[in-house]
mmCIF file of C-alpha atoms in Angstrom:
data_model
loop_
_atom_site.group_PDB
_atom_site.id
_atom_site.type_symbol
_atom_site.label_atom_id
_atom_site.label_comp_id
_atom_site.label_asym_id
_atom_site.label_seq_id
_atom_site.Cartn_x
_atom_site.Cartn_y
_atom_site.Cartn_z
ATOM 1 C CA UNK D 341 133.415 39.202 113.604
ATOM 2 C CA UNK D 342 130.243 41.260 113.674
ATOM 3 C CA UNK D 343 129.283 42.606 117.046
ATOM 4 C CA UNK D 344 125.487 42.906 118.452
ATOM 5 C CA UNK D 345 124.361 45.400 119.920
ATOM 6 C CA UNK D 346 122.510 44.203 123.580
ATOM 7 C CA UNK D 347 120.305 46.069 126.100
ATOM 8 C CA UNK D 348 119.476 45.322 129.475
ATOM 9 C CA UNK D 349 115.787 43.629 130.146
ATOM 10 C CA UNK D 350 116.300 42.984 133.705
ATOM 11 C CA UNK D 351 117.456 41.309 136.996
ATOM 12 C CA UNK D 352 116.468 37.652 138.181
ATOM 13 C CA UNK D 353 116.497 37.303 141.968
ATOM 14 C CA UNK D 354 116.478 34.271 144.705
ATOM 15 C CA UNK D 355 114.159 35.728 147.316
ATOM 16 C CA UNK D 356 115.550 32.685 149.355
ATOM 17 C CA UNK D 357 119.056 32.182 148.826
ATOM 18 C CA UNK D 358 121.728 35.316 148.845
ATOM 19 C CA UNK D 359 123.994 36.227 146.357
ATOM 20 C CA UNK D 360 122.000 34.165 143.423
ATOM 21 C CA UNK D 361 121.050 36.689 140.903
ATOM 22 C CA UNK D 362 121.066 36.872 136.869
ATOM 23 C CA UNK D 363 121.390 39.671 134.598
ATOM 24 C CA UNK D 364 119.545 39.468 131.158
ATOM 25 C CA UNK D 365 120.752 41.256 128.436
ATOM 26 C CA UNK D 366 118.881 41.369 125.092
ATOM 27 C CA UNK D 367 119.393 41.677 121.351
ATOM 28 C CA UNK D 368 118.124 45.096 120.192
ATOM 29 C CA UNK D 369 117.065 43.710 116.747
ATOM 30 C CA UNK D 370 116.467 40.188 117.656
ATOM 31 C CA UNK D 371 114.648 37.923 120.688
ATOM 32 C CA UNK D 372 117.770 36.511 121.973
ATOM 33 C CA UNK D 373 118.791 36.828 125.597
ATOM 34 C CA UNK D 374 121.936 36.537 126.962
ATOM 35 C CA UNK D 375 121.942 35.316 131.008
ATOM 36 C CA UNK D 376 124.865 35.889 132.631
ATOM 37 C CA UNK D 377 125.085 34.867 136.805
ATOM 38 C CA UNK D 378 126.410 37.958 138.782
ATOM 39 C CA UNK D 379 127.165 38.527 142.253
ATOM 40 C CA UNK D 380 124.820 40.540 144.573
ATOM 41 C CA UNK D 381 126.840 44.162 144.973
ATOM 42 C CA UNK D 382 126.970 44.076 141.034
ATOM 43 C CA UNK D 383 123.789 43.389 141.047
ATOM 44 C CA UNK D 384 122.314 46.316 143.282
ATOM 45 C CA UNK D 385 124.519 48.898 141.547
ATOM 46 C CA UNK D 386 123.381 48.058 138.136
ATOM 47 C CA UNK D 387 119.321 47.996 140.007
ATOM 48 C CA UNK D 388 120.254 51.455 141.297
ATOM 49 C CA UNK D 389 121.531 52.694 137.798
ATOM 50 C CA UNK D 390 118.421 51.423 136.138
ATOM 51 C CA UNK D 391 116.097 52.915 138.753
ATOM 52 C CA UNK D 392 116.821 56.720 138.504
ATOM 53 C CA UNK D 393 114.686 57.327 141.332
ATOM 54 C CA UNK D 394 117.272 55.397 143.857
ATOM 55 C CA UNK D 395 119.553 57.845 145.213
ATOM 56 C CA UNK D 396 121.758 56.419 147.677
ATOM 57 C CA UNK D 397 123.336 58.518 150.426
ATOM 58 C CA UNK D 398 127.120 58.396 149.332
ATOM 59 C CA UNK D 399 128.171 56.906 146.195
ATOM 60 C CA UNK D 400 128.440 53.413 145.318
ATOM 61 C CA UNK D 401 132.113 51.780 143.895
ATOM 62 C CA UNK D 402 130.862 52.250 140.177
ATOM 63 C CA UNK D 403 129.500 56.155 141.235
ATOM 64 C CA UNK D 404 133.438 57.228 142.544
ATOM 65 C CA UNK D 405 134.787 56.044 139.493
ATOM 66 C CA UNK D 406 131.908 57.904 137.138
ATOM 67 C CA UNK D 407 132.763 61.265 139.047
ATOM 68 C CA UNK D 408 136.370 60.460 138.609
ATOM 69 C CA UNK D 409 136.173 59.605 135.299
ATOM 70 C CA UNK D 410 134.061 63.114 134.967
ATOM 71 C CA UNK D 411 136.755 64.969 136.472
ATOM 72 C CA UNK D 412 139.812 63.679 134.571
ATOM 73 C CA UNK D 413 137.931 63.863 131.120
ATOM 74 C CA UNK D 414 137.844 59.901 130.599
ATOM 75 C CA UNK D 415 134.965 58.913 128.690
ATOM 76 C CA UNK D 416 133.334 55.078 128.360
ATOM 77 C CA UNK D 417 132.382 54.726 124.678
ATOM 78 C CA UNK D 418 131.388 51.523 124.545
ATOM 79 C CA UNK D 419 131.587 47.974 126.426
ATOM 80 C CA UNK D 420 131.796 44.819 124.677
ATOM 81 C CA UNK D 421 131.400 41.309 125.958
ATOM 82 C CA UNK D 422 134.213 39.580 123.640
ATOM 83 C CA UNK D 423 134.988 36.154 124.926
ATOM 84 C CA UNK D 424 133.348 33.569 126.829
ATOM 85 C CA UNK D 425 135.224 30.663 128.431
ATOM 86 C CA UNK D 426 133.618 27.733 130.491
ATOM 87 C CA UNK D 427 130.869 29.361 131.386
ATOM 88 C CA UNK D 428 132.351 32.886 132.389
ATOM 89 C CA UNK D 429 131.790 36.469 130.046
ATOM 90 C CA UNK D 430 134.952 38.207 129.598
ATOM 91 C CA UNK D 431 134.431 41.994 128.822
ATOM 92 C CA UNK D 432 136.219 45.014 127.897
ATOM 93 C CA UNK D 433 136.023 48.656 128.381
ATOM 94 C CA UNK D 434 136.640 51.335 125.339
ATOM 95 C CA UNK D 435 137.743 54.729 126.861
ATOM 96 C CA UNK D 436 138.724 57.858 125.657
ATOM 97 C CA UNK D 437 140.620 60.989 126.969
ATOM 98 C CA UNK D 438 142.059 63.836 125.099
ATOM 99 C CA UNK D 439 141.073 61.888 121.565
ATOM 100 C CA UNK D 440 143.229 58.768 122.374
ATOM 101 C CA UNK D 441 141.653 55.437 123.018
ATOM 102 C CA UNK D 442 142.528 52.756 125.753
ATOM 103 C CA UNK D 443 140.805 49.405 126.233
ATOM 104 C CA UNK D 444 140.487 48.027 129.998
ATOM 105 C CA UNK D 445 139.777 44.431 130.889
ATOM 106 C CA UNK D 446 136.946 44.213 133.066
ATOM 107 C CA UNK D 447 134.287 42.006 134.658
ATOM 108 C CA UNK D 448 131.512 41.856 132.591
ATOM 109 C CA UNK D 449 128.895 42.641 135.782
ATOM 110 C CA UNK D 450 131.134 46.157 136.554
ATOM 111 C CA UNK D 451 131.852 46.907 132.745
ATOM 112 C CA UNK D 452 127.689 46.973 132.330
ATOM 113 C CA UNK D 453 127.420 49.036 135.416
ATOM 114 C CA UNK D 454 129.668 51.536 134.227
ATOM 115 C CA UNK D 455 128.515 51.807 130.476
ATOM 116 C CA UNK D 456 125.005 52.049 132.527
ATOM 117 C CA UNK D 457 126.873 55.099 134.206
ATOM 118 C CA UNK D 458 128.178 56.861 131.003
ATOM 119 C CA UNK D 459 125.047 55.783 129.087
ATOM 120 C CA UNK D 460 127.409 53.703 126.723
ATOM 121 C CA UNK D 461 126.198 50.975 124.273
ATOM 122 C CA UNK D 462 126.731 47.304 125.151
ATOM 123 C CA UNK D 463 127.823 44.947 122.321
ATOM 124 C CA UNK D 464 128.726 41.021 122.203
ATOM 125 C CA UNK D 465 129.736 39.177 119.398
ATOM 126 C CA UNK D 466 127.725 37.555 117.199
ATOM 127 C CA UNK D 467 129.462 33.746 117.571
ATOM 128 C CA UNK D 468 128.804 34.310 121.309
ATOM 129 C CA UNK D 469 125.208 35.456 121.411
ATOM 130 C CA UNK D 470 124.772 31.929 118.645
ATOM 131 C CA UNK D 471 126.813 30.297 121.660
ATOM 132 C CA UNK D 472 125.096 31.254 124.797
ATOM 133 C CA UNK D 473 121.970 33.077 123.501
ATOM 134 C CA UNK D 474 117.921 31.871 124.584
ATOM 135 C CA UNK D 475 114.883 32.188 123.169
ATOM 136 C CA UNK D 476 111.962 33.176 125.641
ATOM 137 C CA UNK D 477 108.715 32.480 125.367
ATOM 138 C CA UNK D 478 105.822 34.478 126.508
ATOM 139 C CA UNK D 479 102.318 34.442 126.477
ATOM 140 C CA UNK D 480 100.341 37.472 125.874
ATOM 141 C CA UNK D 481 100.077 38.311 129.108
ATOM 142 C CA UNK D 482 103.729 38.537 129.627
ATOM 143 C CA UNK D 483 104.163 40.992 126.347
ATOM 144 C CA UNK D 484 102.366 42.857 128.530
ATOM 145 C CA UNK D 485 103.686 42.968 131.738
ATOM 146 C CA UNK D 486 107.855 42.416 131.449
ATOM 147 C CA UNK D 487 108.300 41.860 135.559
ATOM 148 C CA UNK D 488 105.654 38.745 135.323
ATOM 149 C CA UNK D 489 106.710 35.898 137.401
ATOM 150 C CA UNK D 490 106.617 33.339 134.299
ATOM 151 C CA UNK D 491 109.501 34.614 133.025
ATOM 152 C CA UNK D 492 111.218 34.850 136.091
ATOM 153 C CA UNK D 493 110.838 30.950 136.323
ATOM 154 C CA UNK D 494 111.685 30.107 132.757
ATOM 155 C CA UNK D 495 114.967 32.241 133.399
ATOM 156 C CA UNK D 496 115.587 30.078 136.581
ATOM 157 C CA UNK D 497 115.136 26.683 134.643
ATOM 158 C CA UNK D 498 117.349 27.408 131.878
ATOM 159 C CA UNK D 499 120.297 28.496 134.245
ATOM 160 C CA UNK D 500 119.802 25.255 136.505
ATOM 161 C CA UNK D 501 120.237 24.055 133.150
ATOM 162 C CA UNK D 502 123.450 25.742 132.562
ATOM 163 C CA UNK D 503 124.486 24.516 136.023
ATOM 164 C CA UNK D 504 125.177 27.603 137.288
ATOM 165 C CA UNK D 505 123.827 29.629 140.631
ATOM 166 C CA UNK D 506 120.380 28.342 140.912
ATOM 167 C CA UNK D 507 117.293 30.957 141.607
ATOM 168 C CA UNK D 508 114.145 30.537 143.159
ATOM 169 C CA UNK D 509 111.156 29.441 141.537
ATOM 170 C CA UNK D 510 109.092 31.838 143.476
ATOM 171 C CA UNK D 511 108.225 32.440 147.575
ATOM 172 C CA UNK D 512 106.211 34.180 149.325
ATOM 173 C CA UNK D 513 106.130 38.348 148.001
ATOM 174 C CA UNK D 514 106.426 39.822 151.466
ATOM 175 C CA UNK D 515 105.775 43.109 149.864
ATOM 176 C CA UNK D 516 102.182 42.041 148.037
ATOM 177 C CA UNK D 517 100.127 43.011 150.705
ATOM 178 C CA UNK D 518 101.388 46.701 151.163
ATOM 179 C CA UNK D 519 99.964 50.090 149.746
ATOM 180 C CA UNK D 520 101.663 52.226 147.771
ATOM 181 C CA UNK D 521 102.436 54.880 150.673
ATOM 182 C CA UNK D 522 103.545 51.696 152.742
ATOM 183 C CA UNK D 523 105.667 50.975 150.178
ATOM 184 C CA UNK D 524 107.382 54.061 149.349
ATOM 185 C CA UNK D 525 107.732 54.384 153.170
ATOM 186 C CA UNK D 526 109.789 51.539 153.022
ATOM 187 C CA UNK D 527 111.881 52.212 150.035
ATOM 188 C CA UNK D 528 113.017 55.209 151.589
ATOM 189 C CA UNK D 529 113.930 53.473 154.935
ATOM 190 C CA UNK D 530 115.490 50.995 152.881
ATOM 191 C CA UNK D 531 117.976 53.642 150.484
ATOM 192 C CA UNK D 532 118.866 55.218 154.227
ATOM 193 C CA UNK D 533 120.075 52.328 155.620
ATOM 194 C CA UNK D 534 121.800 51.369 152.054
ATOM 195 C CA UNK D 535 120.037 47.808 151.931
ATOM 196 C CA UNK D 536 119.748 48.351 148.126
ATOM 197 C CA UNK D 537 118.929 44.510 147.268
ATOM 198 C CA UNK D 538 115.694 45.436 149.347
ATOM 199 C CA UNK D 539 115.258 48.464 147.783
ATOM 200 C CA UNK D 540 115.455 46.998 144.444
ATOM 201 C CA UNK D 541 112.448 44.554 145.181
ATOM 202 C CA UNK D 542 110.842 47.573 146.652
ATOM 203 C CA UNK D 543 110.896 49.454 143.499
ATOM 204 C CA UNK D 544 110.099 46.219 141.683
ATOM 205 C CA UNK D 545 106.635 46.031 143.644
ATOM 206 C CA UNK D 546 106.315 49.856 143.624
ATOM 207 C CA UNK D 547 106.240 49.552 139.129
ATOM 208 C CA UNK D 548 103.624 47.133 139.988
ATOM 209 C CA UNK D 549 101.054 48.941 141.772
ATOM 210 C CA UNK D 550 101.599 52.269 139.390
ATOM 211 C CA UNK D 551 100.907 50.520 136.139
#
């Protein structure tokens, strides 16, 4: 079976209800997505490894194991999503230390964060992209601007769809109304107090007002 290469386009959030978020990984030479539901601490450590400019105060699960990983000479080569089963992605982990190879069963959500870690590719297969794979559409507007709330919505329907861990269609932006200083104030409060789903949204807003 031929394996696809995928990259990460982004996070889906509930601003209303906790715990519902999606991950959205794309084909690098294709406009499939791949959605897959993930739990809220997966979620914030793989918003934290995206956002290099998120440094929390001690080290997150998926951190320890990247310095201990560092210090024993174990490397991640590569992740690959290779099975899906009613709904859930099973994943697995390709090490390597001292030239010998070992593969490690994982959940997909803490097999991304750590290839996010070790800057490792991220692969499916191709029969499971053809299984669970979307199509997106955009309008110009979102070509332009990747974080626009349309897709965030067209995400939502299509796992409602899927019957899995439904996401809002959209709320109030708390965060709209602030500056940029007010913002940044707040990410920083946010990263010192280790609320990283808020910090995440901070950031989110933050990309906003800097484009």
């Amino acid at each position: 079976m031929s394996l696809v290469r995928l990259k990460i386009k982004g996070i889906s959030y509930s601003q209303t209800q906790n715990g519902a978020y999606a991950l959205i990984l794309n084909e690098v030479d294709g406009d499939r997505k791949l959605p897959i539901v993930i739990g809220a601490f997966e979620a914030q450590s793989i918003a934290i490894a995206l956002e290099k400019e998120i440094k929390p105060p001690r080290p997150l699960t998926h951190d320890l194991f990247k310095t201990f990983a560092d210090r024993f000479d174990i490397v991640i080569k590569q992740v690959i999503i290779h099975k899906l089963v009613d709904g859930v992605f099973y994943s697995s982990i390709i090490c390597e230390r001292d030239q010998v190879e070992e593969i490690i069963d994982a959940r997909t959500s803490d097999a991304i964060s750590l290839a996010l870690r070790f800057q490792a590719p991220i692969f499916t297969y191709k029969n499971i992209l053809d299984k669970a794979g979307i199509y997106l559409k955009f309008s110009a507007k979102d070509e332009e601007d990747e974080d626009s709330d349309d897709e965030t919505i067209e995400v939502d329907e299509i796992l409602q769809e899927e019957e899995t861990v439904p996401l809002a269609k959209g709320d109030a932006n708390p965060y709209q109304s602030m500056s940029l200083t007010e913002l940044q104030k707040e990410l920083e409060k946010a990263v010192q107090k280790e609320d990283y789903e808020k910090a995440a949204r901070l950031r989110d807003e933050i990309s906003k007002h800097t484009k």
